[in-house]
PDB file of C-alpha atoms in Angstrom:
ATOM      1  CA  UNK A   1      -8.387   5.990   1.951  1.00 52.00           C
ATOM      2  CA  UNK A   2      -6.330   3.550  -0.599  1.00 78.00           C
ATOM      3  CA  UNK A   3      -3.314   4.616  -1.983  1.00 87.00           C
ATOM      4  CA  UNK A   4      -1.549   3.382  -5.383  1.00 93.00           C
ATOM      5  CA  UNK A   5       1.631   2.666  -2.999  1.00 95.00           C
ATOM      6  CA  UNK A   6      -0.768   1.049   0.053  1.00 91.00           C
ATOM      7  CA  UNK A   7      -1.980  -1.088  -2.528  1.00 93.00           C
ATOM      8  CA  UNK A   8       0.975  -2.081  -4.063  1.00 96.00           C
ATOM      9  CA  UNK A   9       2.105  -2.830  -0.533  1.00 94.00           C
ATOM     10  CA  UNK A  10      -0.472  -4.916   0.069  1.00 91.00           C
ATOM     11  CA  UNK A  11      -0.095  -7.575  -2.475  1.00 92.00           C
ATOM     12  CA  UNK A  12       1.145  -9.267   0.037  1.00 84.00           C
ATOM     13  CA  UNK A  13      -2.027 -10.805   1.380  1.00 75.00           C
ATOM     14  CA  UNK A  14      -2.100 -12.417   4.929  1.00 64.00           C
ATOM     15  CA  UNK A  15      -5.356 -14.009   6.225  1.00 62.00           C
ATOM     16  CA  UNK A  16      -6.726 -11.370   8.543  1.00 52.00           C
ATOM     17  CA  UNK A  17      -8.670 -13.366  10.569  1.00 55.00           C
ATOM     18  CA  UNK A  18      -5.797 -15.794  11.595  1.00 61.00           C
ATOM     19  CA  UNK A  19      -5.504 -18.406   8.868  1.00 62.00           C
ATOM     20  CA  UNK A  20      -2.488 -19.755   7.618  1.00 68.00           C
ATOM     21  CA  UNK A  21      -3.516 -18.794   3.823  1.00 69.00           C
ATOM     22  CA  UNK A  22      -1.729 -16.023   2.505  1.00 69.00           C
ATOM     23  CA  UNK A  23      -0.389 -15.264  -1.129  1.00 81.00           C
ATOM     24  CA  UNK A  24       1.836 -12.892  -3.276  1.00 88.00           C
ATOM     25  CA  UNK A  25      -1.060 -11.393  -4.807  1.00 91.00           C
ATOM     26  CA  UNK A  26       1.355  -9.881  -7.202  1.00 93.00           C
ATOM     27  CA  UNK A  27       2.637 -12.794  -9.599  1.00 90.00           C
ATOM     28  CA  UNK A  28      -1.206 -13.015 -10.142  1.00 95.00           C
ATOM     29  CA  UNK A  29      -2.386 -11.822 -13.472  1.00 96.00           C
ATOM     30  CA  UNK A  30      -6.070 -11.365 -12.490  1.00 96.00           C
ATOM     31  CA  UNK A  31      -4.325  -8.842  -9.605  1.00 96.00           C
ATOM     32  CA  UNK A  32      -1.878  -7.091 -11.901  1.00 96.00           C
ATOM     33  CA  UNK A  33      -5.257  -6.236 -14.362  1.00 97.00           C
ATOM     34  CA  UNK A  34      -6.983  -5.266 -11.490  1.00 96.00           C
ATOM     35  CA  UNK A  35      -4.291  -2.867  -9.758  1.00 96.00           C
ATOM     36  CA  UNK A  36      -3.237  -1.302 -13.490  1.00 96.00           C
ATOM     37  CA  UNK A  37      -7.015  -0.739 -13.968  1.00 95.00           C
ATOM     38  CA  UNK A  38      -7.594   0.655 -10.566  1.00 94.00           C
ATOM     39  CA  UNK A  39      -4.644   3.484 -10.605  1.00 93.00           C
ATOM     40  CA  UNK A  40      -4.916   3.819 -14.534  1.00 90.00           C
ATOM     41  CA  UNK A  41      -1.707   2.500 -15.762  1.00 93.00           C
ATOM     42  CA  UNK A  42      -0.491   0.209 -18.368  1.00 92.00           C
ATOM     43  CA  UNK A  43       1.887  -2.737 -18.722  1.00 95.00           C
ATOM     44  CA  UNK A  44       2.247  -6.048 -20.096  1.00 94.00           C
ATOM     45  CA  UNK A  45      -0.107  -8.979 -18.265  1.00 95.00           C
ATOM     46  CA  UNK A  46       1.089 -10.824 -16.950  1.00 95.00           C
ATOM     47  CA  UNK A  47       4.035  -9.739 -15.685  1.00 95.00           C
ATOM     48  CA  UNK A  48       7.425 -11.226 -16.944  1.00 95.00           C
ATOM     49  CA  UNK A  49       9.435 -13.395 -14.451  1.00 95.00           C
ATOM     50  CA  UNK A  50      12.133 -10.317 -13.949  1.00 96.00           C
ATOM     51  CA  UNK A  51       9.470  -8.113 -13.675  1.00 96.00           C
ATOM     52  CA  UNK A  52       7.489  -9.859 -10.927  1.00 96.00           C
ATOM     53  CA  UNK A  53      11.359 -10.132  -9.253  1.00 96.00           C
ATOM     54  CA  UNK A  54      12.287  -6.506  -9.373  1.00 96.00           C
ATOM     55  CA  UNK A  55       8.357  -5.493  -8.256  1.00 96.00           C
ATOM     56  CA  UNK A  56       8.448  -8.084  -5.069  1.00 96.00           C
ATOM     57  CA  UNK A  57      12.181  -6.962  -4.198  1.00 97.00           C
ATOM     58  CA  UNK A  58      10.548  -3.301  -4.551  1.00 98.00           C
ATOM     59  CA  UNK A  59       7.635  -4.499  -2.672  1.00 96.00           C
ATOM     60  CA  UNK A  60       9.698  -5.735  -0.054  1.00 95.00           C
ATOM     61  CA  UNK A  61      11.505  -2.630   0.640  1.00 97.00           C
ATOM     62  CA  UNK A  62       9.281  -0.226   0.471  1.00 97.00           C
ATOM     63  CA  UNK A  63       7.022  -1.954   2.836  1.00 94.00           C
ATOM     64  CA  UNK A  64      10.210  -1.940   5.521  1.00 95.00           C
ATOM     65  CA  UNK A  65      10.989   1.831   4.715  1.00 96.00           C
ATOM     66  CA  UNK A  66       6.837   1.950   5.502  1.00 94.00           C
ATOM     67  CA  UNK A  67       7.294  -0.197   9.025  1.00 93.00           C
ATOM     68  CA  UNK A  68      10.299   2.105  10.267  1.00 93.00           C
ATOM     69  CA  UNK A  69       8.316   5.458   9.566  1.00 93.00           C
ATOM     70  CA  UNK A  70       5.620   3.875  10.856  1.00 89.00           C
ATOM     71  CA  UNK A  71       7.630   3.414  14.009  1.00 90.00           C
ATOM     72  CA  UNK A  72       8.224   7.102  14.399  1.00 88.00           C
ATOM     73  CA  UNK A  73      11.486   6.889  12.222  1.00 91.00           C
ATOM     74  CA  UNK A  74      12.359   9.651   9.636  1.00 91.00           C
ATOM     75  CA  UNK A  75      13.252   8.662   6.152  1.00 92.00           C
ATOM     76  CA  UNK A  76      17.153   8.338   5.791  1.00 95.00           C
ATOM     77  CA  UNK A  77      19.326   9.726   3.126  1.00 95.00           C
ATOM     78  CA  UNK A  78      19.988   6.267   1.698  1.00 97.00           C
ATOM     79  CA  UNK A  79      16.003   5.783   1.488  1.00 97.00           C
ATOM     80  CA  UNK A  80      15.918   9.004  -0.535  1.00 96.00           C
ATOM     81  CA  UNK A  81      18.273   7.926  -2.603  1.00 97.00           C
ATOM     82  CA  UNK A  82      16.639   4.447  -3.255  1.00 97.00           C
ATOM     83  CA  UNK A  83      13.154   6.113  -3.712  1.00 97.00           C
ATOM     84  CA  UNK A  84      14.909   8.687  -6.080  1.00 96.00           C
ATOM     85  CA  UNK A  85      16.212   6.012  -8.294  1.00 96.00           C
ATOM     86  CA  UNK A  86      12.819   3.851  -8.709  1.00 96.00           C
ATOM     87  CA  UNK A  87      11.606   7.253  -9.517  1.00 95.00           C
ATOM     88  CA  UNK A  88      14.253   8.064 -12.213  1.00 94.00           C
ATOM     89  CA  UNK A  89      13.164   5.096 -14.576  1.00 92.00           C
ATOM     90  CA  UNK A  90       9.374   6.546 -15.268  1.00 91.00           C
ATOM     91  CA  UNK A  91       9.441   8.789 -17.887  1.00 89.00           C
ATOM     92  CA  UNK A  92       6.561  10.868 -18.907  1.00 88.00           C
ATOM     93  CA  UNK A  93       4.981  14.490 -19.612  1.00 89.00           C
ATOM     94  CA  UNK A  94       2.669  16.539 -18.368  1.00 90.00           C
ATOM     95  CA  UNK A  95      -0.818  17.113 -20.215  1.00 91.00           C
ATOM     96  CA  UNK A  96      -3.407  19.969 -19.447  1.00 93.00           C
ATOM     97  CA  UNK A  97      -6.994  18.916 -20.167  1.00 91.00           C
ATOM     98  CA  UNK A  98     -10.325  19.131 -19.478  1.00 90.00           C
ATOM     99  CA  UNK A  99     -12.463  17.199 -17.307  1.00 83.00           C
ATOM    100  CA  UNK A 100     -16.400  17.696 -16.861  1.00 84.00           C
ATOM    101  CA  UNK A 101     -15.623  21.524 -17.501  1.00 86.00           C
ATOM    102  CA  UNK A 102     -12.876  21.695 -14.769  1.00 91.00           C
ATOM    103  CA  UNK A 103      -9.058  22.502 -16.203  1.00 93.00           C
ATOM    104  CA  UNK A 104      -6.476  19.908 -14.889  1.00 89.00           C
ATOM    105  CA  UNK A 105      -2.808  18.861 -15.640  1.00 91.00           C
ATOM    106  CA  UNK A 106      -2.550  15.481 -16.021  1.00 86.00           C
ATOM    107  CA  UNK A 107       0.819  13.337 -15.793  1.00 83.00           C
ATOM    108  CA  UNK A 108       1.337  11.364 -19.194  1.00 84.00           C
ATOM    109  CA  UNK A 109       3.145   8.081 -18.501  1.00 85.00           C
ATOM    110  CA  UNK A 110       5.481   7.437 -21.633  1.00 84.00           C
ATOM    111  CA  UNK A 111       6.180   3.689 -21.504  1.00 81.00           C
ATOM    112  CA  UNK A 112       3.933   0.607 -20.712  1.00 86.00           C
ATOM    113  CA  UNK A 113       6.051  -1.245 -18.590  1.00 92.00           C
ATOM    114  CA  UNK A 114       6.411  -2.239 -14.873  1.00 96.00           C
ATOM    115  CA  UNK A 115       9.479  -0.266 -14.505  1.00 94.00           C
ATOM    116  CA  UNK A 116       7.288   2.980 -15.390  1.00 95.00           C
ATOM    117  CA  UNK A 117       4.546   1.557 -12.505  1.00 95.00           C
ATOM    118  CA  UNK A 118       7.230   0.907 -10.154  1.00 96.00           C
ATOM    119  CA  UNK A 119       8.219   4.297 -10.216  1.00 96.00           C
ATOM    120  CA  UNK A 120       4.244   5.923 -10.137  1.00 94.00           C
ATOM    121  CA  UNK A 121       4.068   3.764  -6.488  1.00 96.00           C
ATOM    122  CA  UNK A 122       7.315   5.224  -5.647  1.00 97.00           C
ATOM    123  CA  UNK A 123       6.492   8.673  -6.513  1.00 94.00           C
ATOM    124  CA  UNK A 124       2.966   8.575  -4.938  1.00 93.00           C
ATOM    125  CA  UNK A 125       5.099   7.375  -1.268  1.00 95.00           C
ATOM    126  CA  UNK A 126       7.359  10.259  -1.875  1.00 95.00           C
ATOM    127  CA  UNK A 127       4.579  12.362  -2.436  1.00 92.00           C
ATOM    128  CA  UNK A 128       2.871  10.798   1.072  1.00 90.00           C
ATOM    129  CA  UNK A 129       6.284  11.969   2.230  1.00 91.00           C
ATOM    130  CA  UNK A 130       6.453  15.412   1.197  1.00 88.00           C
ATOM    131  CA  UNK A 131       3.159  16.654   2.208  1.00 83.00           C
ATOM    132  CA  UNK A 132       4.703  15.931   5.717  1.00 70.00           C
ATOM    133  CA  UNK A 133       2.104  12.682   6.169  1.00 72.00           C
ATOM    134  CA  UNK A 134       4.918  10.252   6.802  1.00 76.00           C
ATOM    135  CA  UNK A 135       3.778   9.853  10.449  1.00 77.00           C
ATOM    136  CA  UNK A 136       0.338   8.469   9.436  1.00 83.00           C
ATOM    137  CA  UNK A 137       1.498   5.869   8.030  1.00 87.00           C
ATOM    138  CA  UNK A 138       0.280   2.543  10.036  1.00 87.00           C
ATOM    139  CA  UNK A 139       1.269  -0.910  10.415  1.00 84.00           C
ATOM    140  CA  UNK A 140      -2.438  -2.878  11.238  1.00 82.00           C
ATOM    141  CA  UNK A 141      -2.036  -3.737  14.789  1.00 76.00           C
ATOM    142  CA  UNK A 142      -4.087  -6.951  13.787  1.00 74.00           C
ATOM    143  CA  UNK A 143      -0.872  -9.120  13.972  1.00 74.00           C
ATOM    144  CA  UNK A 144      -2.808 -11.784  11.467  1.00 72.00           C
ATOM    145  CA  UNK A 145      -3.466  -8.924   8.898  1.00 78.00           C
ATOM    146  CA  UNK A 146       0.189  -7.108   8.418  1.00 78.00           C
ATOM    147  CA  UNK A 147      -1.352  -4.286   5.961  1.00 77.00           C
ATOM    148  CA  UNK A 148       0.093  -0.913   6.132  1.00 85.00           C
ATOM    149  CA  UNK A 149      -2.103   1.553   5.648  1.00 82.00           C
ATOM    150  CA  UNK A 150      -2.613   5.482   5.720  1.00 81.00           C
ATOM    151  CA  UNK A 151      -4.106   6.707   8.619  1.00 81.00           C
ATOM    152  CA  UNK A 152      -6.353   9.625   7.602  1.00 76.00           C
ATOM    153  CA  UNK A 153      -8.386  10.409  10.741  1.00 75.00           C
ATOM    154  CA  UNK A 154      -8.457  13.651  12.764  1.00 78.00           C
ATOM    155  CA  UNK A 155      -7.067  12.299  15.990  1.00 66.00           C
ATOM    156  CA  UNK A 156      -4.335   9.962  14.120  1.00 68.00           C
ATOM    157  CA  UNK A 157      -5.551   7.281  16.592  1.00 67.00           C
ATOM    158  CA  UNK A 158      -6.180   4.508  13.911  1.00 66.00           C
ATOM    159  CA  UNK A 159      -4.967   1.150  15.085  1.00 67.00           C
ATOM    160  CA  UNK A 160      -6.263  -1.072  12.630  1.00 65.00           C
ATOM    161  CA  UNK A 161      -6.284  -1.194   8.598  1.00 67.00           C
ATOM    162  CA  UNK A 162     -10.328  -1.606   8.808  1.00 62.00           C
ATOM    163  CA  UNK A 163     -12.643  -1.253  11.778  1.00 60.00           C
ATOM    164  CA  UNK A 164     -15.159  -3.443  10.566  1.00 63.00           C
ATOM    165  CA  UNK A 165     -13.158  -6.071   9.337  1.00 63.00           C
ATOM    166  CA  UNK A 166      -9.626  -6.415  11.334  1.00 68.00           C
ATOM    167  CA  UNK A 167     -10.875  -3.607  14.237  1.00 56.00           C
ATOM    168  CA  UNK A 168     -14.132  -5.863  15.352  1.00 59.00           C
ATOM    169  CA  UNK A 169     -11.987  -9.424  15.362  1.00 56.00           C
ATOM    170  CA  UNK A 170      -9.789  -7.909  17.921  1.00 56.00           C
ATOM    171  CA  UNK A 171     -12.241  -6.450  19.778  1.00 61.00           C
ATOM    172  CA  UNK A 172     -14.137 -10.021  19.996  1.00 60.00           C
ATOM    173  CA  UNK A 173     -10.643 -11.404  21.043  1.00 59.00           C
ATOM    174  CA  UNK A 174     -10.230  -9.121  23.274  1.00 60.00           C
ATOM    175  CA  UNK A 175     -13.905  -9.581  24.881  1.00 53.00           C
ATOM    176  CA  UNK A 176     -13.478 -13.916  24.668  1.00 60.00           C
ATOM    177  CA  UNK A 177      -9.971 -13.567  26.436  1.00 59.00           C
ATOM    178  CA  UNK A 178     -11.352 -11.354  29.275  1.00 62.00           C
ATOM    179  CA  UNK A 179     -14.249 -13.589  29.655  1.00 62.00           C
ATOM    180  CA  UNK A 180     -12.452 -16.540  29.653  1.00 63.00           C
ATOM    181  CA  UNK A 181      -9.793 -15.164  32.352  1.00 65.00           C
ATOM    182  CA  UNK A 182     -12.778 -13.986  34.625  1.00 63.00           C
ATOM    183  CA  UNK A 183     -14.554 -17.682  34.176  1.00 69.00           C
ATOM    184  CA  UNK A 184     -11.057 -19.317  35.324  1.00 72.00           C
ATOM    185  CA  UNK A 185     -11.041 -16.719  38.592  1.00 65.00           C
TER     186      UNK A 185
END
């Protein structure tokens, strides 16, 4: 299941399959209209120079908080803090409305900016976070791949960011290096 903070995360982009291609997805303008589409938000595109700094240093952080829970660490009171004051710069109000006959409340960004979706990913961690799911979140064991993702299974057994893609390629490697190390016997 994607997340607007896994995603945001994930800009990063490392060639799962063991390339040496990877790229900040995130100074990308076709990947800033994408992502603002995807979680319905709004901000200038492309992102301004100081903009695409402040999101990569949040990036960059919030991706290590992400590594040490994923590690079985709790969240510290300096982490709080931090996430608390990403948090503090989106502004916005709360809407009720209607949606194919079903009442909701909906949260009303105020400003357009990439301080205002800095603070949404920050606020949809925290909210990871307080629904006590902290401990799901993964680091792919793919060493190539480097996503973190949320582990949503029953068992919370999930080693890799997708089975198909990252979970089969291992399994292959696995499978060649046993092969190869019985054909050497």
């Amino acid at each position: 299941m994607d997340r607007l903070w896994t995603d945001f995360v994930n800009s990063d982009y490392h060639d799962w399959r063991g390339g040496d291609r990877s790229e900040d997805r995130l100074a990308k303008p076709e990947w800033q209209q994408w992502f603002l589409e995807q979680w319905r938000l709004q901000a200038s595109i492309p992102a301004s120079i100081e903009d695409e700094t402040s999101m990569r240093k949040f990036r960059n952080e919030l991706q290590a908080v992400a590594t040490r829970l994923s590690e079985g660490a709790s969240l510290t009171d300096e982490e709080r803090e931090w996430l608390n004051a990403i948090m503090e710069k989106g502004r916005g109000h709360r809407k009720l409305s209607v949606d194919e006959q079903q009442l909701r409340v909906e949260w009303i960004p105020v400003g357009a900016h990439w301080q205002q979706v800095m603070a949404e990913v920050a606020a949809d961690f925290a909210i990871t976070l307080t629904q006590g799911e902290g401990a799901r979140i993964r680091i792919c064991e793919n060493a190539d791949c480097r996503w973190v993702f949320y582990d949503d299974t029953r068992s919370r057994t999930q080693k890799y960011c997708d089975d198909k893609m990252c979970g089969n390629l291992m399994k292959v490697r696995r499978f060649r290096a046993k092969r190869k190390g019985e054909q050497q016997k």
